[in-house]
Coordinates of C-alpha atoms and ligand atoms in Angstrom, one line a residue:
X1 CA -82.2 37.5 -38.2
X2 CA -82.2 33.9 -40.0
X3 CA -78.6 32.6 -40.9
X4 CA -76.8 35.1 -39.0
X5 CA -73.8 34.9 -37.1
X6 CA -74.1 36.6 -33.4
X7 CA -70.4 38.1 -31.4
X8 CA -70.8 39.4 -27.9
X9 CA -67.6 41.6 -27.1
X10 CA -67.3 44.2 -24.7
X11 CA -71.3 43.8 -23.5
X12 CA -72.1 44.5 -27.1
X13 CA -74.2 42.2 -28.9
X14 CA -73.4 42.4 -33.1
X15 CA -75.4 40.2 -35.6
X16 CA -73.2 39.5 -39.0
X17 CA -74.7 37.7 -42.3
X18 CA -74.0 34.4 -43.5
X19 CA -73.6 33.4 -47.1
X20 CA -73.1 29.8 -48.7
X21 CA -71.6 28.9 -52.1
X22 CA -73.0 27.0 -55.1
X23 CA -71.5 24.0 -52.9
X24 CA -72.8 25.0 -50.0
X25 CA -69.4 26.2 -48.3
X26 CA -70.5 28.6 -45.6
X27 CA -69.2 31.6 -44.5
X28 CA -69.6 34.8 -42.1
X29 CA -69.4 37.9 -44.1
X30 CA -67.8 40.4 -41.7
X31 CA -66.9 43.2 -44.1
X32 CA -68.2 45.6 -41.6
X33 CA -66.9 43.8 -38.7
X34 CA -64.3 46.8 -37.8
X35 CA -66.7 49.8 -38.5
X36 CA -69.1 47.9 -36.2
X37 CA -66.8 46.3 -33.3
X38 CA -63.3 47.9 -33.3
X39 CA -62.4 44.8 -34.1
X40 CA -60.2 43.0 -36.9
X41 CA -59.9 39.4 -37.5
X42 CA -56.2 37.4 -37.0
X43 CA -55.7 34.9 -39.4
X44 CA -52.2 33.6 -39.6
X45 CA -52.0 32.0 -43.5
X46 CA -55.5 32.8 -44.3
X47 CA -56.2 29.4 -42.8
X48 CA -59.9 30.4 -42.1
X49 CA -60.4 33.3 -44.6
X50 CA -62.4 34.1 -47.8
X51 CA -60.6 36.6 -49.9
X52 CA -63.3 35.9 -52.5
X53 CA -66.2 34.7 -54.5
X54 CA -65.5 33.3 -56.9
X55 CA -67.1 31.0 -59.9
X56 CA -63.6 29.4 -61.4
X57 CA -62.5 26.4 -59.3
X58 CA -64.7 24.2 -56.6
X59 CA -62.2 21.9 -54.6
X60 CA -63.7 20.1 -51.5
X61 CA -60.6 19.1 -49.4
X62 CA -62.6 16.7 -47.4
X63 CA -64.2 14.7 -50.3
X64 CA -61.2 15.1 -52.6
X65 CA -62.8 17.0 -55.1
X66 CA -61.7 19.5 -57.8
X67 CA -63.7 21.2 -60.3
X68 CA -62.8 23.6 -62.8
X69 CA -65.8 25.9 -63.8
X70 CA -68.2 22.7 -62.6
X71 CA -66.4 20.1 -64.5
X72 CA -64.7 17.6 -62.6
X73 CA -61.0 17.4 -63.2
X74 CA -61.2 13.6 -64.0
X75 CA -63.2 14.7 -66.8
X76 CA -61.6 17.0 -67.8
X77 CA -58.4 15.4 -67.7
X78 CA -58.9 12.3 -69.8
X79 CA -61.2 14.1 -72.7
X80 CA -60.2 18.1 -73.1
X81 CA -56.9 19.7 -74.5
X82 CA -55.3 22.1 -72.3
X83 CA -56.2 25.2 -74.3
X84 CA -59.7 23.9 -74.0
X85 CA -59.6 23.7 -70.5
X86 CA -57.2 27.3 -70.6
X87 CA -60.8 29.0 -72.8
X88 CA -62.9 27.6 -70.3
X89 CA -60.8 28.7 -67.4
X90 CA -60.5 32.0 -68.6
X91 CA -64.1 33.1 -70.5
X92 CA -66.6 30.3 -68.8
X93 CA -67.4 28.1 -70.5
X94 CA -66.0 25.5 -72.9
X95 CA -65.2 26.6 -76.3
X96 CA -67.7 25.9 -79.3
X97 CA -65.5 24.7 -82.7
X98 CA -65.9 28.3 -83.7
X99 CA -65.1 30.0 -80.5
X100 CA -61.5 27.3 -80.0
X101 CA -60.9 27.6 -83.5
X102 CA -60.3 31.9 -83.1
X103 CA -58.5 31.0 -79.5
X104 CA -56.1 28.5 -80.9
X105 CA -55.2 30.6 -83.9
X106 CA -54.5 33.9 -82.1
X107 CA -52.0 31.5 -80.0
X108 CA -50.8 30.1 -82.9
X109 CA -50.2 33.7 -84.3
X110 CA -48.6 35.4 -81.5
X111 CA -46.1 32.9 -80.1
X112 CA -42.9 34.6 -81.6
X113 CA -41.5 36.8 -78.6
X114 CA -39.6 40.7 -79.7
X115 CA -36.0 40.3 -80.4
X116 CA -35.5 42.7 -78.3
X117 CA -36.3 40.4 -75.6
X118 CA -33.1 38.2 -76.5
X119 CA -31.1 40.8 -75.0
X120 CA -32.2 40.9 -71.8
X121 CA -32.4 37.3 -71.4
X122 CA -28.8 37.3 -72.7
X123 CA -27.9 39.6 -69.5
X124 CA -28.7 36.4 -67.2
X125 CA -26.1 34.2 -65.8
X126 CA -26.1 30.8 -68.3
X127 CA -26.6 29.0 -65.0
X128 CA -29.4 31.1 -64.3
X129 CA -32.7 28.9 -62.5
X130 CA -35.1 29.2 -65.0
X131 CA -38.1 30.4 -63.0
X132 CA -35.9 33.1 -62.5
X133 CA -35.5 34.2 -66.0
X134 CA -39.2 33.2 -66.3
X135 CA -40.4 36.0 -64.5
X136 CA -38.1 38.7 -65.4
X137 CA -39.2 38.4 -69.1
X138 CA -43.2 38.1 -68.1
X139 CA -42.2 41.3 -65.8
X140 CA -40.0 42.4 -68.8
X141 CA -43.2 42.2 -71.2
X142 CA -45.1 45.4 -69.5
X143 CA -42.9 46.9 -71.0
X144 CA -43.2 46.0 -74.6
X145 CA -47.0 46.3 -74.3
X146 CA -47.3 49.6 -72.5
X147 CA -51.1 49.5 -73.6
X148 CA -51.7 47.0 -70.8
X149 CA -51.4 49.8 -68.3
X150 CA -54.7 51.3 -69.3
X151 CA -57.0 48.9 -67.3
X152 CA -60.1 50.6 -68.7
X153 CA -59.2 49.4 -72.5
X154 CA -60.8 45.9 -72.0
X155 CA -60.6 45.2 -75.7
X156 CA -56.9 45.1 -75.5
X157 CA -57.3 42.6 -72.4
X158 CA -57.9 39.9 -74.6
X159 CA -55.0 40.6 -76.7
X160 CA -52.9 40.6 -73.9
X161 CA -54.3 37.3 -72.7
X162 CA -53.4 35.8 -76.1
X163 CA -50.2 36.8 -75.9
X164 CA -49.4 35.6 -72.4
X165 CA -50.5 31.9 -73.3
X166 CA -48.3 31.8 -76.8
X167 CA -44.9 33.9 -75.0
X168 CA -44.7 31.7 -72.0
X169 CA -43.6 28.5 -73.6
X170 CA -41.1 29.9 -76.0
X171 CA -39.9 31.9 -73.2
X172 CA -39.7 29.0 -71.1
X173 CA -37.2 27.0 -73.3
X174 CA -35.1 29.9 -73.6
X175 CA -33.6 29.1 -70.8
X176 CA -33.6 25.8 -70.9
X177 CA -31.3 25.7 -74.4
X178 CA -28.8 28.3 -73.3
X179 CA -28.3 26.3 -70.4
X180 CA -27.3 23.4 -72.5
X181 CA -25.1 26.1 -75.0
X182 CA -27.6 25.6 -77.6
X183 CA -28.9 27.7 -80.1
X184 CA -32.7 28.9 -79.1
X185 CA -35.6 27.6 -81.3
X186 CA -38.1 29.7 -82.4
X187 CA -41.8 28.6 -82.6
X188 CA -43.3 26.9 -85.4
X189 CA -46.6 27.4 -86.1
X190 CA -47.9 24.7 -87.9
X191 CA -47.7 22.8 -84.6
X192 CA -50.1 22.2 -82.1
X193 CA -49.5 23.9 -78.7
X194 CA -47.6 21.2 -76.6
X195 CA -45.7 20.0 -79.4
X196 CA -44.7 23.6 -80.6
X197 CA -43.5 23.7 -76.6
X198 CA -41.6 20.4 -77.2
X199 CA -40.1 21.2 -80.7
X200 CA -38.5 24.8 -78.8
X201 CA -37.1 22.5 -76.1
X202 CA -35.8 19.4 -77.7
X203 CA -35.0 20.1 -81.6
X204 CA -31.6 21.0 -82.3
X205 CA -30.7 22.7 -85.8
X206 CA -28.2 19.3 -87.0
X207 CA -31.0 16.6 -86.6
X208 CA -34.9 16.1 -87.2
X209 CA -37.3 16.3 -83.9
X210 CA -40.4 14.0 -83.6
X211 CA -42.6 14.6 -81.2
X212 CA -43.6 11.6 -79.4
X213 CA -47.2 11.4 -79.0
X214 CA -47.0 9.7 -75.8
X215 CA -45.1 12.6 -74.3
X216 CA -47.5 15.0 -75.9
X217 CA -50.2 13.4 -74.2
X218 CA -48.8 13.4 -70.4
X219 CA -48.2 16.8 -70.8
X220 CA -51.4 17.5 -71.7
X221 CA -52.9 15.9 -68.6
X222 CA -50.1 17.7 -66.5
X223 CA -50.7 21.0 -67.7
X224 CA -54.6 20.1 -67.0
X225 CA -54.1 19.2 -63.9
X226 CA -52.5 22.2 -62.6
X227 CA -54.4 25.1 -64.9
X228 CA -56.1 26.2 -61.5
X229 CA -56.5 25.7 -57.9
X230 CA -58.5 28.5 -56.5
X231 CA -57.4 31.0 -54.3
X232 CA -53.8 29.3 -53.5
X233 CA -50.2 31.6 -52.8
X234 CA -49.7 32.5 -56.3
X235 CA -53.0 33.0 -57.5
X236 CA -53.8 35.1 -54.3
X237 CA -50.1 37.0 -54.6
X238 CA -51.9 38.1 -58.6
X239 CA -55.2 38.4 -57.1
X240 CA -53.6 40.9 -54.6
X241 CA -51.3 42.6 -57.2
X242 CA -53.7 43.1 -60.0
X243 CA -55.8 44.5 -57.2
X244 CA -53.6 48.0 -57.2
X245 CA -54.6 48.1 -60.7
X246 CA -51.0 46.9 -61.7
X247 CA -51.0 45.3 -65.3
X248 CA -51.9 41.5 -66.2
X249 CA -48.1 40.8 -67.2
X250 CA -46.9 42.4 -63.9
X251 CA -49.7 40.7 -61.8
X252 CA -48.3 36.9 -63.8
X253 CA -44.8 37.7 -63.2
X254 CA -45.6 38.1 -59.2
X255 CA -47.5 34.5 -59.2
X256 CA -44.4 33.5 -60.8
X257 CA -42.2 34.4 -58.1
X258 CA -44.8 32.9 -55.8
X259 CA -45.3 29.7 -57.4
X260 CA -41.0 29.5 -57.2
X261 CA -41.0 28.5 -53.5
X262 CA -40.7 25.1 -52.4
X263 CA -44.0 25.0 -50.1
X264 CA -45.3 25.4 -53.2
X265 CA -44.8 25.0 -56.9
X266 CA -41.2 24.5 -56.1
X267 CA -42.0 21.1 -54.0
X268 CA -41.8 19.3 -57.3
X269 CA -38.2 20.3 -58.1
X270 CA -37.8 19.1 -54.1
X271 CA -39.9 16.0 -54.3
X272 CA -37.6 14.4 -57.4
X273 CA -34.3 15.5 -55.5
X274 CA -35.6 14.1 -52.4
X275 CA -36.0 10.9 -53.8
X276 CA -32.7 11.1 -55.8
X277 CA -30.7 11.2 -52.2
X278 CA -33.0 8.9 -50.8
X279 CA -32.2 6.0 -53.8
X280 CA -28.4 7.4 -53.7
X281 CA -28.0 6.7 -49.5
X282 CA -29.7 3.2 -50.4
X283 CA -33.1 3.3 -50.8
X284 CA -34.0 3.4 -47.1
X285 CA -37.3 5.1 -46.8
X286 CA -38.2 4.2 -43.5
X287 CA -35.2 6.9 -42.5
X288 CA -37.1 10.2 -44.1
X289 CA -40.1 9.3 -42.9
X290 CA -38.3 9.2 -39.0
X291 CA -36.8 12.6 -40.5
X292 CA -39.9 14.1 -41.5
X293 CA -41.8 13.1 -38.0
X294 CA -38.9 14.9 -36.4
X295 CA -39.9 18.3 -38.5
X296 CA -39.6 20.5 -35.4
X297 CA -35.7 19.4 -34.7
X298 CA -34.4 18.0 -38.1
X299 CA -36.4 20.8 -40.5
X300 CA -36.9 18.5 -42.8
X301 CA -40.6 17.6 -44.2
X302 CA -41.6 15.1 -46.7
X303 CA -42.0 17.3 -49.8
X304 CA -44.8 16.3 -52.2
X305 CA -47.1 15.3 -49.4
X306 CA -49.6 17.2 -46.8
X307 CA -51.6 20.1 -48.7
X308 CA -53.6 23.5 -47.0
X309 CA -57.1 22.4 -48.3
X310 CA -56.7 18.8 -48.8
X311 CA -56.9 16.4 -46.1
X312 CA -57.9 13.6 -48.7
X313 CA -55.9 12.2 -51.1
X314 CA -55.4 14.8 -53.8
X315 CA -57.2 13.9 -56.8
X316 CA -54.4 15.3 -59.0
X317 CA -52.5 12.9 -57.3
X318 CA -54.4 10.3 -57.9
X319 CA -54.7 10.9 -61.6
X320 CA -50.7 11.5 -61.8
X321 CA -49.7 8.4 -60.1
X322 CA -51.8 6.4 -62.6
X323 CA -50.3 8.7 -65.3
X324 CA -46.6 7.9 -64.1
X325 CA -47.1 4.3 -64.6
X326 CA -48.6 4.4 -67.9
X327 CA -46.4 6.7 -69.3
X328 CA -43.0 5.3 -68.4
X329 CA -44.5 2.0 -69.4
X330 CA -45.4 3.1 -72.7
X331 CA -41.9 5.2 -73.4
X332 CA -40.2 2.4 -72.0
X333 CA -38.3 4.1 -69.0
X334 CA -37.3 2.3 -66.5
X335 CA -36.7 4.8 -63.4
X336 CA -35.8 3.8 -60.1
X337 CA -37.1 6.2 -58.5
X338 CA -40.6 5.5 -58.9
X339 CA -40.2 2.5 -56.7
X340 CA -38.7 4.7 -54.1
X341 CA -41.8 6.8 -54.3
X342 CA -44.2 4.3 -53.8
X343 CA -42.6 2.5 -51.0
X344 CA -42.4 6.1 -49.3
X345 CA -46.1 6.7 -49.9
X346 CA -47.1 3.2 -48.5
X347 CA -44.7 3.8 -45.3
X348 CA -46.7 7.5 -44.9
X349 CA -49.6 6.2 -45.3
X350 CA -49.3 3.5 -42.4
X351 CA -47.9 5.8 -40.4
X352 CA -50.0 7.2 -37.3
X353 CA -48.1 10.9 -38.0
X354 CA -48.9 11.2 -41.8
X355 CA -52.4 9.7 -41.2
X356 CA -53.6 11.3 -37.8
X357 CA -52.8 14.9 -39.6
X358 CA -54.1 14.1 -42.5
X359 CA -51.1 14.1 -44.8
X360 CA -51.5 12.8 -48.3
X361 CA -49.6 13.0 -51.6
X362 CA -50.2 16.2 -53.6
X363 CA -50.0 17.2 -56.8
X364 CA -45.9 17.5 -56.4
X365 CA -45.5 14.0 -55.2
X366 CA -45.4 12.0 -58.9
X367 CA -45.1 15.0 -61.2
X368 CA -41.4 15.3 -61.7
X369 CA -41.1 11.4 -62.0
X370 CA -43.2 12.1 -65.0
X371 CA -41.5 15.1 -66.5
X372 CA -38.7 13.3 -66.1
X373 CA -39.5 10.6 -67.9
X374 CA -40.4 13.0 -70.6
X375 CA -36.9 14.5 -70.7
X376 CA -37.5 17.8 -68.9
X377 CA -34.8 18.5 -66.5
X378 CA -35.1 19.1 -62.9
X379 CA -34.8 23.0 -62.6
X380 CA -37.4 23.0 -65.2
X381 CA -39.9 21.5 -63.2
X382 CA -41.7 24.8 -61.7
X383 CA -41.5 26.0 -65.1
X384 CA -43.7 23.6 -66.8
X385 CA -46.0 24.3 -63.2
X386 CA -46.6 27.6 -64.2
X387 CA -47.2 27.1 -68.1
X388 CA -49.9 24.7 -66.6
X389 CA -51.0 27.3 -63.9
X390 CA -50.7 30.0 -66.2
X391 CA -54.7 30.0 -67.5
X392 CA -55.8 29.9 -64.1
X393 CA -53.8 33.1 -62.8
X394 CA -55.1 34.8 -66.0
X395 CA -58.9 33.6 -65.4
X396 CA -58.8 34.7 -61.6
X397 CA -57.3 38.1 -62.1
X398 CA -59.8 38.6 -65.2
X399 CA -62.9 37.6 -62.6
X400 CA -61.0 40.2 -59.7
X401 CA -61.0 42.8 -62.1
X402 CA -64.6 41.7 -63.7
X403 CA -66.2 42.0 -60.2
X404 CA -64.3 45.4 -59.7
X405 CA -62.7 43.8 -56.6
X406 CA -61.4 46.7 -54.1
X407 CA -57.4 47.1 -53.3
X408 CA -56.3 44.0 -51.5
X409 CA -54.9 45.0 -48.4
X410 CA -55.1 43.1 -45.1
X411 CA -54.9 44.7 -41.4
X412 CA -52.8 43.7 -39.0
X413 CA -52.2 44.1 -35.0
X414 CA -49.2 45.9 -34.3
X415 CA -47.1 44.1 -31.5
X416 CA -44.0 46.8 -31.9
X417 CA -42.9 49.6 -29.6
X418 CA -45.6 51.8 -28.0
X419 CA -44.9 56.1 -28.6
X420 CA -41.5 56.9 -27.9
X421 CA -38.9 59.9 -27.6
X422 CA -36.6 60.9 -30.4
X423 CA -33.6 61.0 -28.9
X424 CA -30.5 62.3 -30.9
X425 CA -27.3 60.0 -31.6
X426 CA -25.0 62.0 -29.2
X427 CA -27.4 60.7 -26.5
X428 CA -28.0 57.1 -27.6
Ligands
CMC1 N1 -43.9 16.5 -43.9 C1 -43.9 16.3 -42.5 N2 -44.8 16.9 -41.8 C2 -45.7 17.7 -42.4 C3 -45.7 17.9 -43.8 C4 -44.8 17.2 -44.5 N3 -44.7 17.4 -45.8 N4 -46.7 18.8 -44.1 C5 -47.3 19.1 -42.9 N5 -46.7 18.5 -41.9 C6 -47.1 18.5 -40.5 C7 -46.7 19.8 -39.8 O1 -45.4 19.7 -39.2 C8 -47.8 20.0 -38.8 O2 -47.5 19.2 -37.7 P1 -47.8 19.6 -36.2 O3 -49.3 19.7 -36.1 O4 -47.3 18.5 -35.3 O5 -47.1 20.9 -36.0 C9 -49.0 19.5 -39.5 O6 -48.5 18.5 -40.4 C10 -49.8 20.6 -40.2 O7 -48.9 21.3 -41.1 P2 -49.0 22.8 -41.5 O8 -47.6 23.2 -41.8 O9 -49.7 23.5 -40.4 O10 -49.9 22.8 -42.7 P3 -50.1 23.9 -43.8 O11 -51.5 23.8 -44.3 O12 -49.7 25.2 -43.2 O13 -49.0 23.5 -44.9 C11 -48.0 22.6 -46.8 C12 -49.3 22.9 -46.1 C13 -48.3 22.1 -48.3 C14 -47.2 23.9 -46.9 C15 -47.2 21.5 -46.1 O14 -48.0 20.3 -46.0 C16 -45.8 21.2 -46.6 O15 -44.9 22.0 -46.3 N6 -45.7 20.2 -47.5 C17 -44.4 20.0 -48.2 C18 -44.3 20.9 -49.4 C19 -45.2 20.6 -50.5 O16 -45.2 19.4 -50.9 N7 -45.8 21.6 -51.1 C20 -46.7 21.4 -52.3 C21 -48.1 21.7 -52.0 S1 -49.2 21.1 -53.3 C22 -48.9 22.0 -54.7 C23 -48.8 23.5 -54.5 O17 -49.5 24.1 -53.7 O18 -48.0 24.1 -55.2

């Protein structure tokens, strides 16, 4: 057979398809390897395995490339709004007038969240981490829209959709204000999408807000940037949930929790800490580098760089560190910290550990220094991640559903004790 993949085990000789991508990945598809062999694959982190195809997200580690639905991020980035790029994450293509006008609206329309909601966030701790209370109250909204449990009702899909995108931010600054022992804002919708988010975080009742357009902006790009990133932790963890046929608001809340961890969306809450210490002990960067070749003995890695998939530079990264310069140029900040950055990537990237494994800055890396600038505290960080990773999750569990995608659930080889007797606890 042409293009087929040949195994030899136990005197046997099987013969498996291949398949290639639009970008010509390639890939053996051994869906009937354990019916045929006996056999299951072991694949520690899914390092070598394709859950999926999928037609959302292209990123080539090697080149440094990302695409969302064939558009390349730079593109994308420096010309469409983020619910442009949220419609064409989620339905295709990019919007017509018409199409983003009837998106934009039903955002606009939907972004107050039920009162009753107020009193379960008013259970939490006032220290509470925010991603935390984040994905209670996404778990918390299955309940308020038991109509999403009916996964045959597609019309009510979108609806759900639409609500997801307008809740999350004023969700988001819930926390964020009640932290601070101010009141909560509630949306306004005569504003635009990022500067409703920035009114809810940053007006307080006694004065007038402006939004800055230069803060709109950056955030803008940032949420662009990480709207989607193909089959990574959390958008597998909502792949896999949604697979069970558990609702879209369940399926989000899960990613949530996923994104949380500090391999992951977490690493920019790490990264600006991590630079913090490192300008508070002196500035000596030199020291964490040693630190982070040492990973096996001292735990510590360098957070913000190395990535799964790239083993380039990171294009979001790319795109980031250019945006930290403008942006706290143009607002006028001044933060030491970037320096620190820089001379850390420049000492990574001359080193033979960082460069013989391939270890670049990621997304993480400039991120916070940006948010920062923009006034969004630290804990905050993995929040504004998963407003920006939000339309992604939603796209890629709309496509698993959409291609009727069986139950997720991997094998495994059991390593535990072989058959043994009961024995009663007199005798033990
Ligand atoms: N600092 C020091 N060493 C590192 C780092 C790092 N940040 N990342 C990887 N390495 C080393 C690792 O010790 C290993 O070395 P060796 O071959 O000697 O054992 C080698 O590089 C390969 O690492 P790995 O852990 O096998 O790679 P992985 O693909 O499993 O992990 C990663 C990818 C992102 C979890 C990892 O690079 C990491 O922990 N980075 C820091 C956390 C971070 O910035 N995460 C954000 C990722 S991008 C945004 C997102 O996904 O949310």
């Amino acid at each position: 057979m042409a293009n087929a993949a040949e195994l030899t085990v136990d005197g046997k000789s099987y013969s498996f398809p291949t398949l290639e991508g639009s970008e010509h990945e390639k890939a053996f598809d051994i869906s009937n390897l354990r019916d045929q062999t006996g056999y299951v694959t072991l694949d520690r982190g899914y390092k070598n395995t394709g859950a999926t195809q999928s037609g959302i997200t292209f990123l080539d580690g090697e080149e440094g490339i990302l695409r969302y639905r064939g558009y390349s991020i730079e593109d994308l980035a420096s010309k469409a709004s983020f619910l442009e790029v949220a419609y064409l994450l989620i339905y295709g293509e990019l919007p017509t007038q018409d199409e983003f006008a009837t998106f934009e609206t039903a955002i606009r329309r939907h972004t107050l969240v039920n009162e009753d909601m107020r009193k379960i966030f008013d259970g939490f701790p006032v220290n509470a981490h925010p991603m935390a209370v984040l994905s209670s109250l996404v778990s918390a909204m299955s309940a308020f829209y038991p109509d999403s449990y009916d996964d045959t009702a597609e019309a009510s899909t979108d609806q759900h959709i639409i609500r997801l995108m307008a809740k999350l931010p004023t969700i988001a600054t819930w926390s964020y204000k009640r932290s601070l022992g101010h009141p909560i804002n509630y949306p306004k919708n005569n504003l635009d999408y990022i500067p409703n988010f920035l009114n809810m975080m940053f007006a307080l009742p006694v004065e007038d807000y402006k939004v800055d357009p230069v803060v709109a902006e950056a955030l803008n790009v940032l949420l662009i940037l990480h709207a989607d990133h193909e089959q990574n932790c959390s958008t597998s963890t909502v792949r896999l949930v949604g697979s069970s046929k558990a609702n879209l608001y369940s399926s989000i809340s899960a990613g949530v929790s996923a994104l949380w961890g500090p391999l992951h969306g977490g690493a920019n809450q790490e990264v600006i800490e991590m630079l913090e210490e490192i300008k508070n002990g002196g500035g000596d960067v030199n020291k964490y580098i040693d630190m982070a070749k040492n990973a096996k003995t001292t735990g510590f890695r360098l957070f913000g760089f190395g990535h799964r998939v790239y083993k380039n530079f990171d294009p979001r990264a790319r795109i980031i560190k250019k945006a930290a310069d403008d942006v706290l140029a143009k607002l006028g900040v001044n933060d030491p910290v970037l320096e620190i950055a820089k001379g850390l990537e420049e000492a990574a990237l001359n080193d033979e550990y960082f460069v013989s494994r391939k270890l670049y800055p990621n997304v993480d890396f400039y991120s916070g220094i940006i948010y920062r600038a923009l006034g969004i505290p630290t804990n905050m960080f993995t929040v504004m991640f998963a407003i920006g990773r939000l339309p992604g999750w939603i796209a890629q569990w709309k496509e698993m559903r959409e291609q009727k995608e069986p139950i997720g659930r991997p094998r495994q080889i059991y390593t535990g004790a072989t058959l043994r007797e009961f024995k009663s606890i007199e005798q033990r």
